[in-house]
Amino acid sequence: MGVVNVTPDSFSDGGRFLDPQAAVAQGRRLVEEGARMLDVGGESTRPGADAVPAEEELRRVVPVVEGLAGAGATISIDTSKAAVATASLDAGASYVNDVTAFRGDPELAGLVADRGADCCLMHMLGTPRTMQDDPRYDDVVSDVKAFLEARLAFAVAEGVAEARVMLDPGIGFGKTLEHNLELLARLGEIVALGRPVVIGLSRKAFLGKITGRNAAGRAVATAAANALALERGASVFRVHDVPETLDALAVAAATLAGGWPLTPRTTTTT
Ligand code: HH2
């Protein structure tokens, strides 16, 4: 899943793709590089970020979703708002990535159900404004697992087919370095919920804490962590840098019996 952030303030690429043409070009490049899904977002959820009004989010994402429909990838809309999801589904998206796991907008679950869309439900402690203020858990993995199980049950009760739901532990969303590492180490406990697991760790701050690198220099760290997440059962890898992670996943899959069914992308043999 390649990230297309149509925002002025995303933590690693804010402002680069605010222009719709630049965002569409970036999305097409990610598909050429091997992305099978594109996650289009018009609201940053970085720690401390302010909410964006629906009208502004719509203005940012709809032309980009329209421009990328037919580009050869599933289009995901990264939003918590039913109005933004509705317009994006109309414009060609078929997947709703909601970092609030249907807690942000009471209309969103019903919309996803009615439209037969696929969706991702993510764990977050608090809101982006407050989530990194001293996050605490009894046991981070058990707490996140219980939350995702409850949100899956909620989605199904609202009419969303269970087969359409993916789950995401929300790396960096109200988590310390230790919380993130524990979630990755014990990812199998989340996978055991029986739904495909999405993992979004691309360029995130915990990788900078380990490597000392700034956001732009974290592609290798991202690829390494994603390879381990693959081994632990993750299915979808949300990244800004597709080639690095795709190579790492291809090599990891090839070394695992019955690994991820990736088709080699070149015929180079030397
Ligand atoms: N992370 C971000 C945004 N959306 N969605 C899912 N399902 N999982 C994630 O981990 C996730 C997400 C944050 O990354 P980014 O989009 O690069 O930054 P920003 O929120 O600042 O736009």
mmCIF file of C-alpha atoms and ligand atoms in Angstrom:
data_model
loop_
_atom_site.group_PDB
_atom_site.id
_atom_site.type_symbol
_atom_site.label_atom_id
_atom_site.label_comp_id
_atom_site.label_asym_id
_atom_site.label_seq_id
_atom_site.Cartn_x
_atom_site.Cartn_y
_atom_site.Cartn_z
ATOM 1 C CA MET A 1 0.000 0.000 0.000
ATOM 2 C CA GLY A 2 1.656 3.215 -1.206
ATOM 3 C CA VAL A 3 0.964 6.443 0.690
ATOM 4 C CA VAL A 4 -0.333 9.513 -1.170
ATOM 5 C CA ASN A 5 -0.583 12.360 1.351
ATOM 6 C CA VAL A 6 -2.459 15.342 -0.102
ATOM 7 C CA THR A 7 -1.623 17.500 2.914
ATOM 8 C CA PRO A 8 0.524 20.507 3.819
ATOM 9 C CA ASP A 9 1.618 19.006 7.148
ATOM 10 C CA SER A 10 2.153 15.215 7.030
ATOM 11 C CA PHE A 11 5.117 14.276 9.175
ATOM 12 C CA SER A 12 7.475 13.096 6.430
ATOM 13 C CA ASP A 13 6.163 14.468 3.121
ATOM 14 C CA GLY A 14 3.834 17.340 4.067
ATOM 15 C CA GLY A 15 3.402 19.844 1.226
ATOM 16 C CA ARG A 16 5.084 17.718 -1.461
ATOM 17 C CA PHE A 17 1.840 16.416 -2.966
ATOM 18 C CA LEU A 18 -0.708 19.084 -2.016
ATOM 19 C CA ASP A 19 -1.101 19.959 -5.678
ATOM 20 C CA PRO A 20 -3.511 17.353 -7.161
ATOM 21 C CA GLN A 21 -1.355 16.840 -10.246
ATOM 22 C CA ALA A 22 1.714 16.166 -8.115
ATOM 23 C CA ALA A 23 -0.283 13.742 -5.961
ATOM 24 C CA VAL A 24 -1.624 11.850 -8.989
ATOM 25 C CA ALA A 25 1.881 11.653 -10.472
ATOM 26 C CA GLN A 26 3.205 10.309 -7.167
ATOM 27 C CA GLY A 27 0.420 7.710 -7.009
ATOM 28 C CA ARG A 28 1.159 6.552 -10.560
ATOM 29 C CA ARG A 29 4.852 6.314 -9.730
ATOM 30 C CA LEU A 30 4.113 4.167 -6.666
ATOM 31 C CA VAL A 31 2.009 1.823 -8.834
ATOM 32 C CA GLU A 32 4.831 1.573 -11.387
ATOM 33 C CA GLU A 33 7.136 0.705 -8.522
ATOM 34 C CA GLY A 34 4.845 -2.154 -7.510
ATOM 35 C CA ALA A 35 2.190 -0.817 -5.126
ATOM 36 C CA ARG A 36 -1.082 -2.733 -5.426
ATOM 37 C CA MET A 37 -3.037 -0.293 -3.276
ATOM 38 C CA LEU A 38 -2.805 3.494 -2.897
ATOM 39 C CA ASP A 39 -3.869 5.169 0.342
ATOM 40 C CA VAL A 40 -4.996 8.728 -0.428
ATOM 41 C CA GLY A 41 -5.237 11.000 2.618
ATOM 42 C CA GLY A 42 -6.148 14.653 3.070
ATOM 43 C CA GLU A 43 -5.727 14.988 6.832
ATOM 44 C CA SER A 44 -2.471 14.480 8.714
ATOM 45 C CA THR A 45 -2.725 12.320 11.818
ATOM 46 C CA ARG A 46 0.810 13.053 13.024
ATOM 47 C CA PRO A 47 1.115 13.666 16.779
ATOM 48 C CA GLY A 48 -0.294 17.110 17.605
ATOM 49 C CA ALA A 49 -2.081 17.524 14.258
ATOM 50 C CA ASP A 50 -5.254 19.615 14.123
ATOM 51 C CA ALA A 51 -8.436 18.236 12.534
ATOM 52 C CA VAL A 52 -9.222 19.359 8.964
ATOM 53 C CA PRO A 53 -12.806 20.439 8.070
ATOM 54 C CA ALA A 54 -14.638 18.060 5.702
ATOM 55 C CA GLU A 55 -14.884 20.668 2.908
ATOM 56 C CA GLU A 56 -11.106 21.124 2.855
ATOM 57 C CA GLU A 57 -10.436 17.380 3.023
ATOM 58 C CA LEU A 58 -12.869 16.842 0.120
ATOM 59 C CA ARG A 59 -11.176 19.572 -1.908
ATOM 60 C CA ARG A 60 -7.818 17.884 -1.412
ATOM 61 C CA VAL A 61 -8.616 14.223 -2.009
ATOM 62 C CA VAL A 62 -11.476 13.930 -4.519
ATOM 63 C CA PRO A 63 -9.511 15.139 -7.600
ATOM 64 C CA VAL A 64 -6.667 12.829 -6.618
ATOM 65 C CA VAL A 65 -8.912 9.776 -6.204
ATOM 66 C CA GLU A 66 -10.502 10.611 -9.587
ATOM 67 C CA GLY A 67 -7.079 10.964 -11.172
ATOM 68 C CA LEU A 68 -5.863 7.648 -9.781
ATOM 69 C CA ALA A 69 -8.971 5.564 -10.506
ATOM 70 C CA GLY A 70 -7.920 3.240 -13.291
ATOM 71 C CA ALA A 71 -4.205 3.581 -12.471
ATOM 72 C CA GLY A 72 -4.007 -0.140 -11.773
ATOM 73 C CA ALA A 73 -4.274 -0.201 -7.986
ATOM 74 C CA THR A 74 -7.032 -0.465 -5.415
ATOM 75 C CA ILE A 75 -7.720 3.044 -4.116
ATOM 76 C CA SER A 76 -8.035 3.428 -0.367
ATOM 77 C CA ILE A 77 -9.316 6.645 1.167
ATOM 78 C CA ASP A 78 -7.630 7.477 4.480
ATOM 79 C CA THR A 79 -10.422 9.308 6.276
ATOM 80 C CA SER A 80 -12.635 9.210 9.354
ATOM 81 C CA LYS A 81 -15.422 11.241 7.752
ATOM 82 C CA ALA A 82 -18.439 9.714 6.017
ATOM 83 C CA ALA A 83 -18.756 12.712 3.675
ATOM 84 C CA VAL A 84 -15.175 12.276 2.458
ATOM 85 C CA ALA A 85 -15.568 8.501 2.153
ATOM 86 C CA THR A 86 -18.831 8.894 0.173
ATOM 87 C CA ALA A 87 -17.300 11.269 -2.376
ATOM 88 C CA SER A 88 -14.164 9.126 -2.647
ATOM 89 C CA LEU A 89 -16.132 5.912 -3.192
ATOM 90 C CA ASP A 90 -18.112 7.769 -5.884
ATOM 91 C CA ALA A 91 -14.807 8.898 -7.458
ATOM 92 C CA GLY A 92 -13.343 5.387 -7.685
ATOM 93 C CA ALA A 93 -12.095 4.322 -4.244
ATOM 94 C CA SER A 94 -13.193 0.925 -2.949
ATOM 95 C CA TYR A 95 -11.472 0.782 0.449
ATOM 96 C CA VAL A 96 -11.875 2.997 3.532
ATOM 97 C CA ASN A 97 -8.909 3.310 5.906
ATOM 98 C CA ASP A 98 -10.251 4.742 9.170
ATOM 99 C CA VAL A 99 -7.664 5.454 11.880
ATOM 100 C CA THR A 100 -10.522 5.874 14.390
ATOM 101 C CA ALA A 101 -11.944 2.399 13.659
ATOM 102 C CA PHE A 102 -15.484 3.798 13.162
ATOM 103 C CA ARG A 103 -15.411 5.901 16.351
ATOM 104 C CA GLY A 104 -14.964 9.252 14.569
ATOM 105 C CA ASP A 105 -18.159 9.532 12.528
ATOM 106 C CA PRO A 106 -21.351 7.636 13.424
ATOM 107 C CA GLU A 107 -22.277 7.399 9.723
ATOM 108 C CA LEU A 108 -19.104 5.768 8.446
ATOM 109 C CA ALA A 109 -19.696 2.108 9.375
ATOM 110 C CA GLY A 110 -23.165 2.126 7.789
ATOM 111 C CA LEU A 111 -21.780 3.737 4.655
ATOM 112 C CA VAL A 112 -19.043 1.092 4.314
ATOM 113 C CA ALA A 113 -21.699 -1.601 4.859
ATOM 114 C CA ASP A 114 -24.113 -0.132 2.285
ATOM 115 C CA ARG A 115 -21.433 0.356 -0.339
ATOM 116 C CA GLY A 116 -19.838 -3.072 0.188
ATOM 117 C CA ALA A 117 -16.457 -1.386 0.581
ATOM 118 C CA ASP A 118 -13.389 -2.967 2.130
ATOM 119 C CA CYS A 119 -12.029 -1.252 5.201
ATOM 120 C CA CYS A 120 -9.190 -1.027 7.679
ATOM 121 C CA LEU A 121 -9.898 -0.463 11.379
ATOM 122 C CA MET A 122 -6.901 0.885 13.310
ATOM 123 C CA HIS A 123 -6.081 1.178 17.001
ATOM 124 C CA MET A 124 -5.319 4.658 18.357
ATOM 125 C CA LEU A 125 -5.138 5.759 21.992
ATOM 126 C CA GLY A 126 -6.825 9.185 22.288
ATOM 127 C CA THR A 127 -6.645 11.600 19.357
ATOM 128 C CA PRO A 128 -3.697 12.768 17.239
ATOM 129 C CA ARG A 129 -3.618 15.966 19.329
ATOM 130 C CA THR A 130 -3.032 14.101 22.596
ATOM 131 C CA MET A 131 -2.007 10.540 21.764
ATOM 132 C CA GLN A 132 1.708 10.834 22.507
ATOM 133 C CA ASP A 133 1.164 12.431 25.958
ATOM 134 C CA ASP A 134 2.377 9.604 28.191
ATOM 135 C CA PRO A 135 0.476 6.645 26.650
ATOM 136 C CA ARG A 136 -0.068 3.758 29.104
ATOM 137 C CA TYR A 137 -1.458 0.229 28.800
ATOM 138 C CA ASP A 138 -1.912 -2.743 31.111
ATOM 139 C CA ASP A 139 -0.395 -4.906 28.395
ATOM 140 C CA VAL A 140 -0.141 -3.116 25.078
ATOM 141 C CA VAL A 141 -0.677 -6.187 22.894
ATOM 142 C CA SER A 142 -3.644 -7.553 24.871
ATOM 143 C CA ASP A 143 -5.216 -4.073 25.086
ATOM 144 C CA VAL A 144 -4.843 -3.413 21.343
ATOM 145 C CA LYS A 145 -6.096 -6.897 20.518
ATOM 146 C CA ALA A 146 -9.200 -6.484 22.710
ATOM 147 C CA PHE A 147 -9.891 -3.092 21.122
ATOM 148 C CA LEU A 148 -9.615 -4.453 17.566
ATOM 149 C CA GLU A 149 -11.810 -7.424 18.422
ATOM 150 C CA ALA A 150 -14.477 -5.065 19.800
ATOM 151 C CA ARG A 151 -14.283 -2.741 16.781
ATOM 152 C CA LEU A 152 -14.560 -5.715 14.399
ATOM 153 C CA ALA A 153 -17.684 -6.839 16.280
ATOM 154 C CA PHE A 154 -19.076 -3.290 16.056
ATOM 155 C CA ALA A 155 -18.453 -3.150 12.298
ATOM 156 C CA VAL A 156 -20.166 -6.507 11.774
ATOM 157 C CA ALA A 157 -23.122 -5.388 13.935
ATOM 158 C CA GLU A 158 -23.405 -2.323 11.679
ATOM 159 C CA GLY A 159 -23.692 -4.595 8.638
ATOM 160 C CA VAL A 160 -20.091 -4.679 7.358
ATOM 161 C CA ALA A 161 -19.184 -8.152 6.101
ATOM 162 C CA GLU A 162 -16.418 -9.563 8.289
ATOM 163 C CA ALA A 163 -14.587 -10.651 5.128
ATOM 164 C CA ARG A 164 -14.266 -6.963 4.165
ATOM 165 C CA VAL A 165 -12.448 -5.895 7.348
ATOM 166 C CA MET A 166 -8.710 -5.604 7.927
ATOM 167 C CA LEU A 167 -7.173 -4.700 11.293
ATOM 168 C CA ASP A 168 -4.188 -2.479 12.153
ATOM 169 C CA PRO A 169 -2.424 -2.150 15.537
ATOM 170 C CA GLY A 170 -1.692 1.525 14.795
ATOM 171 C CA ILE A 171 2.071 1.760 15.161
ATOM 172 C CA GLY A 172 2.908 5.210 16.607
ATOM 173 C CA PHE A 173 -0.675 6.137 17.481
ATOM 174 C CA GLY A 174 -0.442 6.611 21.257
ATOM 175 C CA LYS A 175 2.567 4.325 21.664
ATOM 176 C CA THR A 176 6.086 4.672 23.023
ATOM 177 C CA LEU A 177 9.102 3.088 21.344
ATOM 178 C CA GLU A 178 8.720 0.096 23.669
ATOM 179 C CA HIS A 179 4.996 -0.231 22.881
ATOM 180 C CA ASN A 180 5.708 -0.249 19.132
ATOM 181 C CA LEU A 181 8.450 -2.851 19.471
ATOM 182 C CA GLU A 182 6.308 -5.086 21.657
ATOM 183 C CA LEU A 183 3.428 -4.902 19.164
ATOM 184 C CA LEU A 184 5.765 -5.857 16.332
ATOM 185 C CA ALA A 185 7.408 -8.641 18.340
ATOM 186 C CA ARG A 186 4.035 -10.142 19.282
ATOM 187 C CA LEU A 187 2.188 -9.292 16.061
ATOM 188 C CA GLY A 188 1.065 -12.924 15.811
ATOM 189 C CA GLU A 189 -1.390 -12.277 18.668
ATOM 190 C CA ILE A 190 -3.145 -9.635 16.518
ATOM 191 C CA VAL A 191 -2.983 -11.875 13.429
ATOM 192 C CA ALA A 192 -4.721 -14.548 15.536
ATOM 193 C CA LEU A 193 -7.921 -12.442 15.392
ATOM 194 C CA GLY A 194 -8.306 -14.007 11.952
ATOM 195 C CA ARG A 195 -8.454 -10.903 9.779
ATOM 196 C CA PRO A 196 -5.674 -9.603 7.478
ATOM 197 C CA VAL A 197 -3.384 -7.256 9.394
ATOM 198 C CA VAL A 198 -2.253 -3.912 7.967
ATOM 199 C CA ILE A 199 1.003 -2.512 9.297
ATOM 200 C CA GLY A 200 1.892 1.190 8.968
ATOM 201 C CA LEU A 201 5.348 1.886 10.310
ATOM 202 C CA SER A 202 6.806 3.754 7.330
ATOM 203 C CA ARG A 203 9.404 6.385 8.334
ATOM 204 C CA LYS A 204 7.865 6.658 11.809
ATOM 205 C CA ALA A 205 9.636 8.302 14.745
ATOM 206 C CA PHE A 206 10.443 5.055 16.568
ATOM 207 C CA LEU A 207 12.656 4.078 13.610
ATOM 208 C CA GLY A 208 14.460 7.404 14.016
ATOM 209 C CA LYS A 209 14.970 6.693 17.714
ATOM 210 C CA ILE A 210 16.670 3.392 16.827
ATOM 211 C CA THR A 211 18.725 4.552 13.812
ATOM 212 C CA GLY A 212 19.272 8.246 14.569
ATOM 213 C CA ARG A 213 18.016 9.097 11.065
ATOM 214 C CA ASN A 214 15.510 11.758 10.041
ATOM 215 C CA ALA A 215 12.210 10.815 8.329
ATOM 216 C CA ALA A 216 13.619 10.955 4.782
ATOM 217 C CA GLY A 217 16.416 8.542 5.704
ATOM 218 C CA ARG A 218 14.278 5.773 7.181
ATOM 219 C CA ALA A 219 13.455 3.713 4.054
ATOM 220 C CA VAL A 220 15.897 0.909 4.914
ATOM 221 C CA ALA A 221 14.708 0.783 8.523
ATOM 222 C CA THR A 222 11.117 0.686 7.220
ATOM 223 C CA ALA A 223 11.922 -2.175 4.852
ATOM 224 C CA ALA A 224 13.661 -4.200 7.585
ATOM 225 C CA ALA A 225 10.781 -3.824 10.025
ATOM 226 C CA ASN A 226 8.238 -4.698 7.318
ATOM 227 C CA ALA A 227 10.149 -7.881 6.440
ATOM 228 C CA LEU A 228 9.855 -8.967 10.075
ATOM 229 C CA ALA A 229 6.177 -7.988 10.137
ATOM 230 C CA LEU A 230 5.662 -10.206 7.077
ATOM 231 C CA GLU A 231 7.253 -13.113 8.914
ATOM 232 C CA ARG A 232 4.897 -12.493 11.834
ATOM 233 C CA GLY A 233 1.842 -12.611 9.585
ATOM 234 C CA ALA A 234 1.095 -9.060 8.400
ATOM 235 C CA SER A 235 -0.629 -8.861 5.000
ATOM 236 C CA VAL A 236 -0.604 -5.185 3.954
ATOM 237 C CA PHE A 237 2.384 -2.851 4.338
ATOM 238 C CA ARG A 238 1.620 0.882 4.208
ATOM 239 C CA VAL A 239 4.740 2.678 2.946
ATOM 240 C CA HIS A 240 6.032 5.875 1.377
ATOM 241 C CA ASP A 241 9.033 4.130 -0.266
ATOM 242 C CA VAL A 242 7.722 1.204 -2.304
ATOM 243 C CA PRO A 243 10.865 -0.267 -3.964
ATOM 244 C CA GLU A 244 12.827 -0.699 -0.737
ATOM 245 C CA THR A 245 10.017 -2.443 1.121
ATOM 246 C CA LEU A 246 9.002 -4.516 -1.909
ATOM 247 C CA ASP A 247 12.551 -5.868 -2.228
ATOM 248 C CA ALA A 248 12.692 -6.659 1.481
ATOM 249 C CA LEU A 249 9.291 -8.402 1.342
ATOM 250 C CA ALA A 250 10.243 -10.373 -1.778
ATOM 251 C CA VAL A 251 13.430 -11.655 -0.150
ATOM 252 C CA ALA A 252 11.689 -12.361 3.158
ATOM 253 C CA ALA A 253 8.874 -14.208 1.361
ATOM 254 C CA ALA A 254 11.315 -16.243 -0.679
ATOM 255 C CA THR A 255 13.051 -17.418 2.489
ATOM 256 C CA LEU A 256 9.802 -18.440 4.184
ATOM 257 C CA ALA A 257 8.140 -21.701 3.215
ATOM 258 C CA GLY A 258 4.870 -20.872 1.461
ATOM 259 C CA GLY A 259 5.717 -17.178 1.651
ATOM 260 C CA TRP A 260 3.888 -14.178 0.298
ATOM 261 C CA PRO A 261 2.939 -14.812 -3.364
ATOM 262 C CA LEU A 262 4.947 -12.070 -5.021
ATOM 263 C CA THR A 263 5.665 -12.237 -8.725
ATOM 264 C CA PRO A 264 9.263 -11.293 -9.574
ATOM 265 C CA ARG A 265 9.140 -7.875 -11.268
ATOM 266 C CA THR A 266 12.241 -8.124 -13.455
ATOM 267 C CA THR A 267 14.073 -10.850 -15.310
ATOM 268 C CA THR A 268 17.521 -9.759 -14.170
ATOM 269 C CA THR A 269 19.542 -12.797 -13.196
ATOM 270 C CA THR A 270 22.988 -11.374 -12.539
HETATM 271 N N1 HH2 B 1 -0.327 5.885 9.726
HETATM 272 C C1 HH2 B 1 -0.525 7.134 9.269
HETATM 273 C C2 HH2 B 1 -1.701 7.464 8.581
HETATM 274 N N2 HH2 B 1 -2.636 6.534 8.315
HETATM 275 N N3 HH2 B 1 -3.395 4.308 8.476
HETATM 276 C C3 HH2 B 1 -3.226 3.051 8.913
HETATM 277 N N4 HH2 B 1 -4.154 2.108 8.658
HETATM 278 N N5 HH2 B 1 -2.113 2.680 9.621
HETATM 279 C C4 HH2 B 1 -1.127 3.576 9.923
HETATM 280 O O1 HH2 B 1 -0.142 3.210 10.599
HETATM 281 C C5 HH2 B 1 -1.273 4.932 9.474
HETATM 282 C C6 HH2 B 1 -2.450 5.266 8.748
HETATM 283 C C7 HH2 B 1 0.517 8.174 9.527
HETATM 284 O O2 HH2 B 1 1.464 8.251 8.484
HETATM 285 P P1 HH2 B 1 1.470 9.368 7.326
HETATM 286 O O3 HH2 B 1 0.252 9.273 6.494
HETATM 287 O O4 HH2 B 1 2.723 9.272 6.574
HETATM 288 O O5 HH2 B 1 1.542 10.735 8.089
HETATM 289 P P2 HH2 B 1 0.459 11.831 8.414
HETATM 290 O O6 HH2 B 1 -0.571 11.232 9.289
HETATM 291 O O7 HH2 B 1 1.266 12.907 9.111
HETATM 292 O O8 HH2 B 1 -0.124 12.300 7.119
#
